[in-house]
mmCIF file of C-alpha atoms in Angstrom:
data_model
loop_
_atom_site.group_PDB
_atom_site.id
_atom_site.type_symbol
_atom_site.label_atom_id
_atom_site.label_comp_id
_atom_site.label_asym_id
_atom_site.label_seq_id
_atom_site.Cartn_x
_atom_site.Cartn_y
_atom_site.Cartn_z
ATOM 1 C CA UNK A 15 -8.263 -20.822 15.810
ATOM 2 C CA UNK A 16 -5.002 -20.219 13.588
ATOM 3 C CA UNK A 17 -6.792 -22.935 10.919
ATOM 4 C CA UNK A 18 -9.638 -20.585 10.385
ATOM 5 C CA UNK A 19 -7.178 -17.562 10.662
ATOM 6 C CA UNK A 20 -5.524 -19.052 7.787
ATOM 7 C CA UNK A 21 -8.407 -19.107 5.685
ATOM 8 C CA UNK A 22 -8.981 -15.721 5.544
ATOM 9 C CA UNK A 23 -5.600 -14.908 4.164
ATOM 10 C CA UNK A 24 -4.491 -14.527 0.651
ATOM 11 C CA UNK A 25 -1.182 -16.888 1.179
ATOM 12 C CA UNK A 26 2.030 -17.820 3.589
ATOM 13 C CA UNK A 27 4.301 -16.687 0.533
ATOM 14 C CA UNK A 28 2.705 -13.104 0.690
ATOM 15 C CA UNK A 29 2.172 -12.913 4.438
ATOM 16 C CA UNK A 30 4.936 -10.502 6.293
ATOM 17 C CA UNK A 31 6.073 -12.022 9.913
ATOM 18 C CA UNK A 32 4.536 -9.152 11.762
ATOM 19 C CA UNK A 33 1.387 -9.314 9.806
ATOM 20 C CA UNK A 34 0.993 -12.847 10.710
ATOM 21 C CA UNK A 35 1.899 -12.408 14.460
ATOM 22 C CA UNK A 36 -0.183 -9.555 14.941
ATOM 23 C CA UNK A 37 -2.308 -7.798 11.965
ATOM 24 C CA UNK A 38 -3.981 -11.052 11.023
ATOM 25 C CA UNK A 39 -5.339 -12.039 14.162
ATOM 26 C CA UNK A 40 -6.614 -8.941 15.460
ATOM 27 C CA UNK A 41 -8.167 -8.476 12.022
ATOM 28 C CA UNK A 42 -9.498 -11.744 12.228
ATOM 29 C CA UNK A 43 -11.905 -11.127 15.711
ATOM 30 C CA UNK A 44 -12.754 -7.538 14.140
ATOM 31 C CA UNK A 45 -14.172 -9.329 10.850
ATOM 32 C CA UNK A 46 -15.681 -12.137 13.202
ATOM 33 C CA UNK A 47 -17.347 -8.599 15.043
ATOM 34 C CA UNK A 48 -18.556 -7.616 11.890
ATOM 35 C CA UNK A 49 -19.911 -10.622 10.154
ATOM 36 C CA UNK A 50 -21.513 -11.092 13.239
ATOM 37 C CA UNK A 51 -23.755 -7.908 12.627
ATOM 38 C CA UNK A 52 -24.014 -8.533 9.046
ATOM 39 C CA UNK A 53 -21.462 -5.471 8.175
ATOM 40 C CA UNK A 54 -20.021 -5.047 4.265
ATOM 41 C CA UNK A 55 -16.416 -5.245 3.981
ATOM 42 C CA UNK A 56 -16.549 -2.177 1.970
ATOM 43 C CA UNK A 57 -18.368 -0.425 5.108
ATOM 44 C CA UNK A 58 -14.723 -1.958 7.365
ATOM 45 C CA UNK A 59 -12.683 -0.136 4.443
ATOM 46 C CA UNK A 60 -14.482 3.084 4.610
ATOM 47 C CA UNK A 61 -13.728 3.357 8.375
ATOM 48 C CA UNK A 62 -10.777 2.395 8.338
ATOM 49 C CA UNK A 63 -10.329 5.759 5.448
ATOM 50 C CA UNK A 64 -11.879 7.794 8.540
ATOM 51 C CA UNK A 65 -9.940 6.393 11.072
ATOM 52 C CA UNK A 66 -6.659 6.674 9.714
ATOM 53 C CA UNK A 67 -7.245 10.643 8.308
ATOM 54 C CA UNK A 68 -7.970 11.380 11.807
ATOM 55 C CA UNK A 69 -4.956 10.125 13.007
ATOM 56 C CA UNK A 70 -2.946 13.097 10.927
ATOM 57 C CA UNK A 71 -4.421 15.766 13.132
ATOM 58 C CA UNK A 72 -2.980 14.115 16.222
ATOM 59 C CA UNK A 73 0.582 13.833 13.859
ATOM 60 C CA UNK A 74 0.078 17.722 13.657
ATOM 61 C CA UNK A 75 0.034 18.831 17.441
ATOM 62 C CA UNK A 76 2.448 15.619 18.160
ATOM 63 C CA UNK A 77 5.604 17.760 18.863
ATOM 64 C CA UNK A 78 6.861 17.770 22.628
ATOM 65 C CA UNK A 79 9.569 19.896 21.998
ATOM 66 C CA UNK A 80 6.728 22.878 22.562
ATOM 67 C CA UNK A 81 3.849 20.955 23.599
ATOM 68 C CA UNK A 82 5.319 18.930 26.576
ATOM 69 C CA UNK A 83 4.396 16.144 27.562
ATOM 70 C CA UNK A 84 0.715 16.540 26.234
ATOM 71 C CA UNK A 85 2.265 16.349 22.406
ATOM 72 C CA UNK A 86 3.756 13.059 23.065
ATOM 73 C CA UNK A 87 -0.181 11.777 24.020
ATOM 74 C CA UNK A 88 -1.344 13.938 20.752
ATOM 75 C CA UNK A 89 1.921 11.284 18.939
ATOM 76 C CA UNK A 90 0.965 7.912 21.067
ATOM 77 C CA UNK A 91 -3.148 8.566 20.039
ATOM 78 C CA UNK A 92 -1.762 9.194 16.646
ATOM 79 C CA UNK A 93 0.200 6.008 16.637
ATOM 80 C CA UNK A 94 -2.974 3.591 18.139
ATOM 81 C CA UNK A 95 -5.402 5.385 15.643
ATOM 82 C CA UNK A 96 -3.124 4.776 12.315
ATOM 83 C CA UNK A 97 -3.068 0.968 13.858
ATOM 84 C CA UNK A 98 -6.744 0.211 14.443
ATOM 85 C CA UNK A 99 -7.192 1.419 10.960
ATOM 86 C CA UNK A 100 -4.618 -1.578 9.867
ATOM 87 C CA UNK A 101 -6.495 -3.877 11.928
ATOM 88 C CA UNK A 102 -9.318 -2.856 9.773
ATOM 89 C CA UNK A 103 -7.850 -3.057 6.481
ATOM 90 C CA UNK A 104 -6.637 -6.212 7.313
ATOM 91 C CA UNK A 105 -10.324 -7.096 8.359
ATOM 92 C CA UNK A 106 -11.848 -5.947 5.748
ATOM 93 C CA UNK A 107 -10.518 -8.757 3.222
ATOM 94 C CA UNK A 108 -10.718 -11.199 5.890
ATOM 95 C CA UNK A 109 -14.328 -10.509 6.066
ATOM 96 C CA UNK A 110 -14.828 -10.478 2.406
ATOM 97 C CA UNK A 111 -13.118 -14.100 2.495
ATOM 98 C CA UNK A 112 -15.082 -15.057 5.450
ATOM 99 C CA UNK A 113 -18.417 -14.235 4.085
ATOM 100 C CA UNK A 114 -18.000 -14.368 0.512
ATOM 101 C CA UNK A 115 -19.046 -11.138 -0.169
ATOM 102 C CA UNK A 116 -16.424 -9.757 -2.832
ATOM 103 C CA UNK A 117 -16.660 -7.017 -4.761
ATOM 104 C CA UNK A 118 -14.456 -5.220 -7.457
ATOM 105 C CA UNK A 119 -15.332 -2.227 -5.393
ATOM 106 C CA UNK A 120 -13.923 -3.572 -2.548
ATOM 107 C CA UNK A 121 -10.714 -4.148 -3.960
ATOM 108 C CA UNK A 122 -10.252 -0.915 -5.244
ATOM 109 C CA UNK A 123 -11.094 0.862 -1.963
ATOM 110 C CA UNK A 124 -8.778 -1.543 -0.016
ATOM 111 C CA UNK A 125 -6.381 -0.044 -2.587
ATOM 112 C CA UNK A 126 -6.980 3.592 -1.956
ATOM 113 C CA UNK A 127 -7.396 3.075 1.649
ATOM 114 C CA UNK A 128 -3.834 3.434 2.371
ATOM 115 C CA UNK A 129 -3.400 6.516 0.043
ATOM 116 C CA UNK A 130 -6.291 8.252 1.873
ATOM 117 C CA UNK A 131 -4.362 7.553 5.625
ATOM 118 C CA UNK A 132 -1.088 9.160 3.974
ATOM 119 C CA UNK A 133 -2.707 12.114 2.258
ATOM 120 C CA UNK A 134 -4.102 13.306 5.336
ATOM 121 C CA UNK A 135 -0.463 12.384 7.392
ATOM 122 C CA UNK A 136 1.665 13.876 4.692
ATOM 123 C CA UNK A 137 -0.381 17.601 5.278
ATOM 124 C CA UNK A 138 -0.114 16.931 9.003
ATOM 125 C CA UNK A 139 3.904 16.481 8.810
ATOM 126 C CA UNK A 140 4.112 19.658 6.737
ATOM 127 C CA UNK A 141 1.501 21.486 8.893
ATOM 128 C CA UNK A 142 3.541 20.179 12.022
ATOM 129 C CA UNK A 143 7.150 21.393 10.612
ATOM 130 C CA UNK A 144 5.380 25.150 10.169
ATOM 131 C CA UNK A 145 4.204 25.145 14.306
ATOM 132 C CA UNK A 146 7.344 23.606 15.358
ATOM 133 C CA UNK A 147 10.404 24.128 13.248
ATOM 134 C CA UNK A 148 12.921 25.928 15.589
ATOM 135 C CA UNK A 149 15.240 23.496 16.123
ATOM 136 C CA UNK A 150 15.624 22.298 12.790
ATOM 137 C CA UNK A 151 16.196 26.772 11.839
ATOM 138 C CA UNK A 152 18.684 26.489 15.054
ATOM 139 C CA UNK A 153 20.494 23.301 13.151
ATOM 140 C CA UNK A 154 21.014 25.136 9.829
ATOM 141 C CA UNK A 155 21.746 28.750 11.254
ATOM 142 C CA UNK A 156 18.501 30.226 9.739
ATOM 143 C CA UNK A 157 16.885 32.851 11.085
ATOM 144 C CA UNK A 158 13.593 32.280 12.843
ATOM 145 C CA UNK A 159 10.770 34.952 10.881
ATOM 146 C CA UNK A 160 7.806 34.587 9.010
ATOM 147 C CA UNK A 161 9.475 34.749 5.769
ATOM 148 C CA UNK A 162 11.766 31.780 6.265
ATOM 149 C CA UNK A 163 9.293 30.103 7.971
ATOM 150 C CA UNK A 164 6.942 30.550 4.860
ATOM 151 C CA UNK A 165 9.875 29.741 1.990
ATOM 152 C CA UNK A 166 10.994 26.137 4.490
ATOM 153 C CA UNK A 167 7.341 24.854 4.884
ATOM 154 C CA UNK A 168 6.338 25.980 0.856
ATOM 155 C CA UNK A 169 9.841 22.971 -0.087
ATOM 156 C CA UNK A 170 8.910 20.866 2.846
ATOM 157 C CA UNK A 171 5.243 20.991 1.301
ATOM 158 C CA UNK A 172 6.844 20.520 -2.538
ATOM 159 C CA UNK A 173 8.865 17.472 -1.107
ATOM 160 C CA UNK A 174 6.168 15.765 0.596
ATOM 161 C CA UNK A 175 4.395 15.713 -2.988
ATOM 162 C CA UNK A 176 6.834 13.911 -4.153
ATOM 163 C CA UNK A 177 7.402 11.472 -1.853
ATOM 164 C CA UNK A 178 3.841 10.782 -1.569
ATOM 165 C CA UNK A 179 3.170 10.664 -5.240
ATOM 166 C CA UNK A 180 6.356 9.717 -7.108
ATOM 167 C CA UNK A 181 7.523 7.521 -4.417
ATOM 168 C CA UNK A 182 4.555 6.319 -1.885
ATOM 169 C CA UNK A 183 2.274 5.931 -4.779
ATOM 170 C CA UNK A 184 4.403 4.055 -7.032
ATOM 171 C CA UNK A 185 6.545 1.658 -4.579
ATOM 172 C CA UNK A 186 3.146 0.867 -2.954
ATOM 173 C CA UNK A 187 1.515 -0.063 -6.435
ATOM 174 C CA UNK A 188 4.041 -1.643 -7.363
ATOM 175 C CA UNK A 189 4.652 -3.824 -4.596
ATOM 176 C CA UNK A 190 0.893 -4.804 -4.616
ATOM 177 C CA UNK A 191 1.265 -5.856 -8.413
ATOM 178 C CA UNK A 192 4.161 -8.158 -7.585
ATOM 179 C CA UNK A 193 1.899 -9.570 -4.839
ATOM 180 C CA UNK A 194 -0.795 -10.428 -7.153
ATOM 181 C CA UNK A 195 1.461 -11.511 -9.805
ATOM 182 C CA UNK A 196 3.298 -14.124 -7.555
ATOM 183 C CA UNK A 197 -0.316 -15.118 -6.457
ATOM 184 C CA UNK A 198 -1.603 -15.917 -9.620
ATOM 185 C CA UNK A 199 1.212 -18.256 -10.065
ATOM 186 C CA UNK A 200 0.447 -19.748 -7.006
ATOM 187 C CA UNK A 201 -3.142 -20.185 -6.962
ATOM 188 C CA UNK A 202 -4.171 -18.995 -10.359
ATOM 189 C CA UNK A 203 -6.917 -16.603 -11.206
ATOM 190 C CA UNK A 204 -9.388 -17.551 -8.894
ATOM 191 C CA UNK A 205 -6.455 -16.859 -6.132
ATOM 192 C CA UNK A 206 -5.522 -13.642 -7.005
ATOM 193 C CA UNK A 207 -6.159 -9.766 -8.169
ATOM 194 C CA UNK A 208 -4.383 -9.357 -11.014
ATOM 195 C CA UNK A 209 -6.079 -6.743 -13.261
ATOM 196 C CA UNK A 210 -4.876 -5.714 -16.397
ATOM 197 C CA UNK A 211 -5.656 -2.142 -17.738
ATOM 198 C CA UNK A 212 -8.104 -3.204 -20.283
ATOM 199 C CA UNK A 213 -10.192 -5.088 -18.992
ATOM 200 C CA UNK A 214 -10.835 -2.222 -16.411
ATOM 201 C CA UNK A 215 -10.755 0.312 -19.242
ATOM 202 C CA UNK A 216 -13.934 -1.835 -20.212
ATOM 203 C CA UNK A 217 -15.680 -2.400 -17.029
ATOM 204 C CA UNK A 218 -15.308 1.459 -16.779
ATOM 205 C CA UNK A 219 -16.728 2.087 -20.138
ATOM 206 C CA UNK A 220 -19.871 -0.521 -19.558
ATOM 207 C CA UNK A 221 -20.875 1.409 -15.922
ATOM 208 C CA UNK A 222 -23.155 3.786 -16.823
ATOM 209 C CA UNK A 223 -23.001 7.235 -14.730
ATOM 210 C CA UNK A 224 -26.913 7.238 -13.288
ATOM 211 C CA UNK A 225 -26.500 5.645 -10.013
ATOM 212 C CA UNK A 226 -23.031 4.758 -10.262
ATOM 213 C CA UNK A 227 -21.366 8.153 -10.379
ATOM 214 C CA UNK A 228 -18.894 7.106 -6.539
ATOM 215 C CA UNK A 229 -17.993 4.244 -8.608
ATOM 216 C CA UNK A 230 -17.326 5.185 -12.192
ATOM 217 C CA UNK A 231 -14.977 7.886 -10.520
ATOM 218 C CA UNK A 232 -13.060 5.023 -8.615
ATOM 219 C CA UNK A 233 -12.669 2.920 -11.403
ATOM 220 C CA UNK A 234 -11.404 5.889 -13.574
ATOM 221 C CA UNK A 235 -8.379 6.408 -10.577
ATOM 222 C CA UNK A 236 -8.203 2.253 -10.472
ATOM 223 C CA UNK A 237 -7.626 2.070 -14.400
ATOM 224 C CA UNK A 238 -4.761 4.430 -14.074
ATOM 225 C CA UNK A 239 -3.344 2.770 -11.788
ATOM 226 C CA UNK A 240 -3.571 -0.940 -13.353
ATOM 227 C CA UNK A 241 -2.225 1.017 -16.168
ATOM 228 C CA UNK A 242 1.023 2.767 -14.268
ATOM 229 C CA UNK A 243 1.684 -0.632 -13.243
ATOM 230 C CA UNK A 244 1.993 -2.287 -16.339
ATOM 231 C CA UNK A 245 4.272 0.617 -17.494
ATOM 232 C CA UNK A 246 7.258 -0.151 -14.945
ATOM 233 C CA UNK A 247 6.714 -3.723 -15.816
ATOM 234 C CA UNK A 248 7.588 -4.096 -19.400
ATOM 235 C CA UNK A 249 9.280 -7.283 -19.137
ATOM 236 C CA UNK A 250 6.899 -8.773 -17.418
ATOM 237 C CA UNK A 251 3.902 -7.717 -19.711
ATOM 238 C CA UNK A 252 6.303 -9.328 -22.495
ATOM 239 C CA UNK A 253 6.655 -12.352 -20.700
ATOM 240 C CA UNK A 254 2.467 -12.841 -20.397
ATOM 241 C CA UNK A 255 2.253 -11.974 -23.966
ATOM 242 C CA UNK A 256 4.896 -15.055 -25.064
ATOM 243 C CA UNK A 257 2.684 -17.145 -22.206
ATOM 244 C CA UNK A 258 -0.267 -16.349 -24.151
ATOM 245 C CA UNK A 259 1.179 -16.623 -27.407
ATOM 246 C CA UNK A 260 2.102 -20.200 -26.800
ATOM 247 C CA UNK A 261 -0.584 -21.427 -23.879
ATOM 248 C CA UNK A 262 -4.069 -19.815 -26.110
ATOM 249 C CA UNK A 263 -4.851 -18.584 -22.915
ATOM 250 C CA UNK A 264 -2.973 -17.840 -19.425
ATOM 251 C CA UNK A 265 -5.177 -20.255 -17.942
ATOM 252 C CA UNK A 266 -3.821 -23.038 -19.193
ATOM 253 C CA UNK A 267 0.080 -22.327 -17.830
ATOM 254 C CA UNK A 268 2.255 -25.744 -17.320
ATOM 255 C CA UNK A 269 2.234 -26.375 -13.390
ATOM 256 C CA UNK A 270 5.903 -26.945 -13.663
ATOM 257 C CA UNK A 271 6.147 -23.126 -15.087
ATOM 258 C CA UNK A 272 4.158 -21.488 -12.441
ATOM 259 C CA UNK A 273 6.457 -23.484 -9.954
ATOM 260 C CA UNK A 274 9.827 -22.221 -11.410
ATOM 261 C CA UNK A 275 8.284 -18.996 -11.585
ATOM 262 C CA UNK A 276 7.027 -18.710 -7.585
ATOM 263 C CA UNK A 277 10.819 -20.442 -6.828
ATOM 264 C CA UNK A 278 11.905 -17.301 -8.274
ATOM 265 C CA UNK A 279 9.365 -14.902 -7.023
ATOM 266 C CA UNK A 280 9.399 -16.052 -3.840
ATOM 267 C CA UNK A 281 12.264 -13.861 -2.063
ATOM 268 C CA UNK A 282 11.345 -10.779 -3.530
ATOM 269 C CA UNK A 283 7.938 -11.117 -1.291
ATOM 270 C CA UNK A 284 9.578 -9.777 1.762
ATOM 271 C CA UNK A 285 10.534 -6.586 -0.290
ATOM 272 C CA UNK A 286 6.830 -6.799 -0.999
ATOM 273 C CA UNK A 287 6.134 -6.121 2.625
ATOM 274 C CA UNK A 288 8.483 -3.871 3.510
ATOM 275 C CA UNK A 289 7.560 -1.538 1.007
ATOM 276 C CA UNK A 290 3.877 -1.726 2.187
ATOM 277 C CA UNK A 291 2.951 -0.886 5.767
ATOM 278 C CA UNK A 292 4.419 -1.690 8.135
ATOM 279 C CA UNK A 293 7.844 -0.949 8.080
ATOM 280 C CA UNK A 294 6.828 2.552 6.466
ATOM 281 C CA UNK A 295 4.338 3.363 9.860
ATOM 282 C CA UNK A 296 7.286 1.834 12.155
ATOM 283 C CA UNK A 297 10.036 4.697 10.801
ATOM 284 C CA UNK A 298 6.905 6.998 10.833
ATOM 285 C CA UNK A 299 6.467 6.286 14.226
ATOM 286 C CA UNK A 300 9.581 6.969 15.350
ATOM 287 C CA UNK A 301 10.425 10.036 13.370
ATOM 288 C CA UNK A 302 7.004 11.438 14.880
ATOM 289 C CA UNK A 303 8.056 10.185 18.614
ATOM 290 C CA UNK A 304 11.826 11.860 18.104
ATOM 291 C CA UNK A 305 10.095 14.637 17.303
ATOM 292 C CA UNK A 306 11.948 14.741 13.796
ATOM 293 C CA UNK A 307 8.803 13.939 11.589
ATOM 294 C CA UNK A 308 10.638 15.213 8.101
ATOM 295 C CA UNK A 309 13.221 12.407 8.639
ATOM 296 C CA UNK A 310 10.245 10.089 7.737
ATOM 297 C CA UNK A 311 9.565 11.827 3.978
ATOM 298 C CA UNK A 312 13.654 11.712 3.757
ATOM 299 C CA UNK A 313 13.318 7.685 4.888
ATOM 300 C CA UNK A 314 10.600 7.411 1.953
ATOM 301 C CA UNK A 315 12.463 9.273 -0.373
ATOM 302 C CA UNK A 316 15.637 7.649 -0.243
ATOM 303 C CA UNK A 317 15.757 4.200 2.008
ATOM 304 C CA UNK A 318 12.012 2.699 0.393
ATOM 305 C CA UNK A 319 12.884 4.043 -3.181
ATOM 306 C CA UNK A 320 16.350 2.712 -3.456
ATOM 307 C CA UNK A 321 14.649 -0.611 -2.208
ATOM 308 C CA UNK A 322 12.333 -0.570 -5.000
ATOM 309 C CA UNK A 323 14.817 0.115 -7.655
ATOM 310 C CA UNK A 324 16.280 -3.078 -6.484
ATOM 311 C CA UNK A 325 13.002 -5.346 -6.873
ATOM 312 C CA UNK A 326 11.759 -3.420 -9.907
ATOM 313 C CA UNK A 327 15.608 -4.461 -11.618
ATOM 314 C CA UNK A 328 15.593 -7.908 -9.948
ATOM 315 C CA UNK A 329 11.588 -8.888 -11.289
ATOM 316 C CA UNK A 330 11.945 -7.150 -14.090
ATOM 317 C CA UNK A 331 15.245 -9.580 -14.514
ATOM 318 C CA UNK A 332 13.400 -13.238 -13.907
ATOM 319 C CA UNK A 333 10.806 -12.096 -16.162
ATOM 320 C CA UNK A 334 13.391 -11.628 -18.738
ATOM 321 C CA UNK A 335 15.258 -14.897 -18.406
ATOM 322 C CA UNK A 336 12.207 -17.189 -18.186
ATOM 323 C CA UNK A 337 10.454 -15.505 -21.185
ATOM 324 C CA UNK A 338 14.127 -16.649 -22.966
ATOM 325 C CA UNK A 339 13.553 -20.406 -21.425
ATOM 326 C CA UNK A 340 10.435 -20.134 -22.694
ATOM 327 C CA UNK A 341 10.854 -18.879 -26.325
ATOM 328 C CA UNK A 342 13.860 -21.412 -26.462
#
């Protein structure tokens, strides 16, 4: 069982413990499930969209401190429905492994499938703080009235933008890029999903609207965000370039390169992880069952961001050196 497990996952470099232990082989029997009834992976990724947006309106009435003990149900359903959408993102690539059936669709909808959960939870946190914010007015010695009520949800709601945009959005993309970078090296092209903006720019630009409108409009969002990741990765788009330069073609890397380069690459996968799933829904979970949910946009904001400052610097910094040992 854990041989054919394996085979439906990208790699052990990229794999986080927990994933391994848990995501991948619950994943695993609901892709088994749905290969058995002949089900797209893109069909898995779609409810898994639906799944975990209907977890934020059981985030929203989650707060015992007014609800009793029927809020803490509203926050444990919450909890279980935000997981069984995991299980089917995991799933969903499993499947496409299992059965073959790969599409460039599919990978940018397993992309946006965690942005769709959090758009939904981030408006359920804010919506949340406006029903139950007493105790955070009692903390700071406001007064509890409309007014103040209004002006303290209208920053919450400004804040939560930001975290979900300038900080979810980018450590997320981010951390996916350095996933698919460190699995090209490892298995090459064929291995990974490393797309450059261009090439997507292209595949845009050669998909004509008339029966293709869902997907034109998905690879419009997926080009700028191929794009925003080459942007906070100069050194590594020089480093390809001085690859290319000397190689012809990036297919054609030295195996003793791509080695140094995974040595290298290699410990920054756990920061990979952490700044993907599942630590972020842990410290939501337990900002939503303290019945402090705002504590999880401050955890975002400050904790995951200064955590990918440091891999952004540290990346940034091996892609530096070995383009040197490379030139020299």
């Amino acid at each position: 069982m854990q041989e054919k497990i394996q085979s439906t996952i990208k790699s052990n470099d990229t794999e986080e413990w927990l994933d391994t232990v848990w995501t991948r082989p619950i994943g695993y029997q609901w892709a088994r499930f749905f290969n058995h009834f002949d089900i797209h992976p893109n069909t898995v990724t779609i409810l898994s969209m639906i799944i975990g947006a209907a977890s934020a309106f059981f985030f929203a009435k989650g707060s015992y401190r007014t609800e009793g003990s029927e809020g803490l149900i509203y926050n444990i359903i919450a909890v279980l429905l935000l997981a069984w959408a995991n299980f089917y993102d995991s799933a969903d690539g499993q499947l496409a492994r299992m059965s073959g059936k790969k599409t460039q669709l599919g990978r940018i909808l397993d992309g946006a499938a965690g942005d769709v959960w959090f758009f939904f939870i981030y408006h359920a946190l804010v919506f949340r703080f406006y029903l139950h914010h007493s105790l955070e007015f009692q903390w700071l010695g406001i007064e509890d009235n409309s007014q103040n009520t209004l002006i303290a949800t209208g920053i919450l709601y400004i804040i939560a933008w930001f975290s979900g945009i300038c900080c979810h959005g980018r450590q997320c993309g981010l951390a996916d890029y350095y996933r698919q970078i460190h699995l090209f090296f490892l298995k090459g092209k064929e291995g990974s999903e490393l797309d450059n903006s261009v090439q997507q720019q292209q595949l845009y630009d050669q998909t004509p609207w008339k029966g293709n409108v869902i997907q034109k409009l998905f690879l419009k969002t997926y080009v700028n965000y191929t794009r925003n990741q080459e942007k906070q990765t100069p050194e590594f788009q020089k480093m390809m370039t001085s690859l290319k330069e000397k190689y012809n073609t990036i297919d054609k890397i030295p195996q003793d390169f791509r080695n140094k380069f995974r040595f290298r690459s290699l410990p920054l996968m756990k920061w990979t992880n952490i700044l993907t799933f599942n630590t972020r829904a842990i410290a939501l979970y337990i900002s939503c069952l303290i019945d402090l949910p705002w504590l999880y946009i401050a955890f975002e904001i400050f904790i995951m961001t200064a955590l990918y400052l440091y891999m952004q610097h540290t990346h940034e910094g091996i892609c530096k050196k070995l383009r040197k040992e490379l030139k020299s």
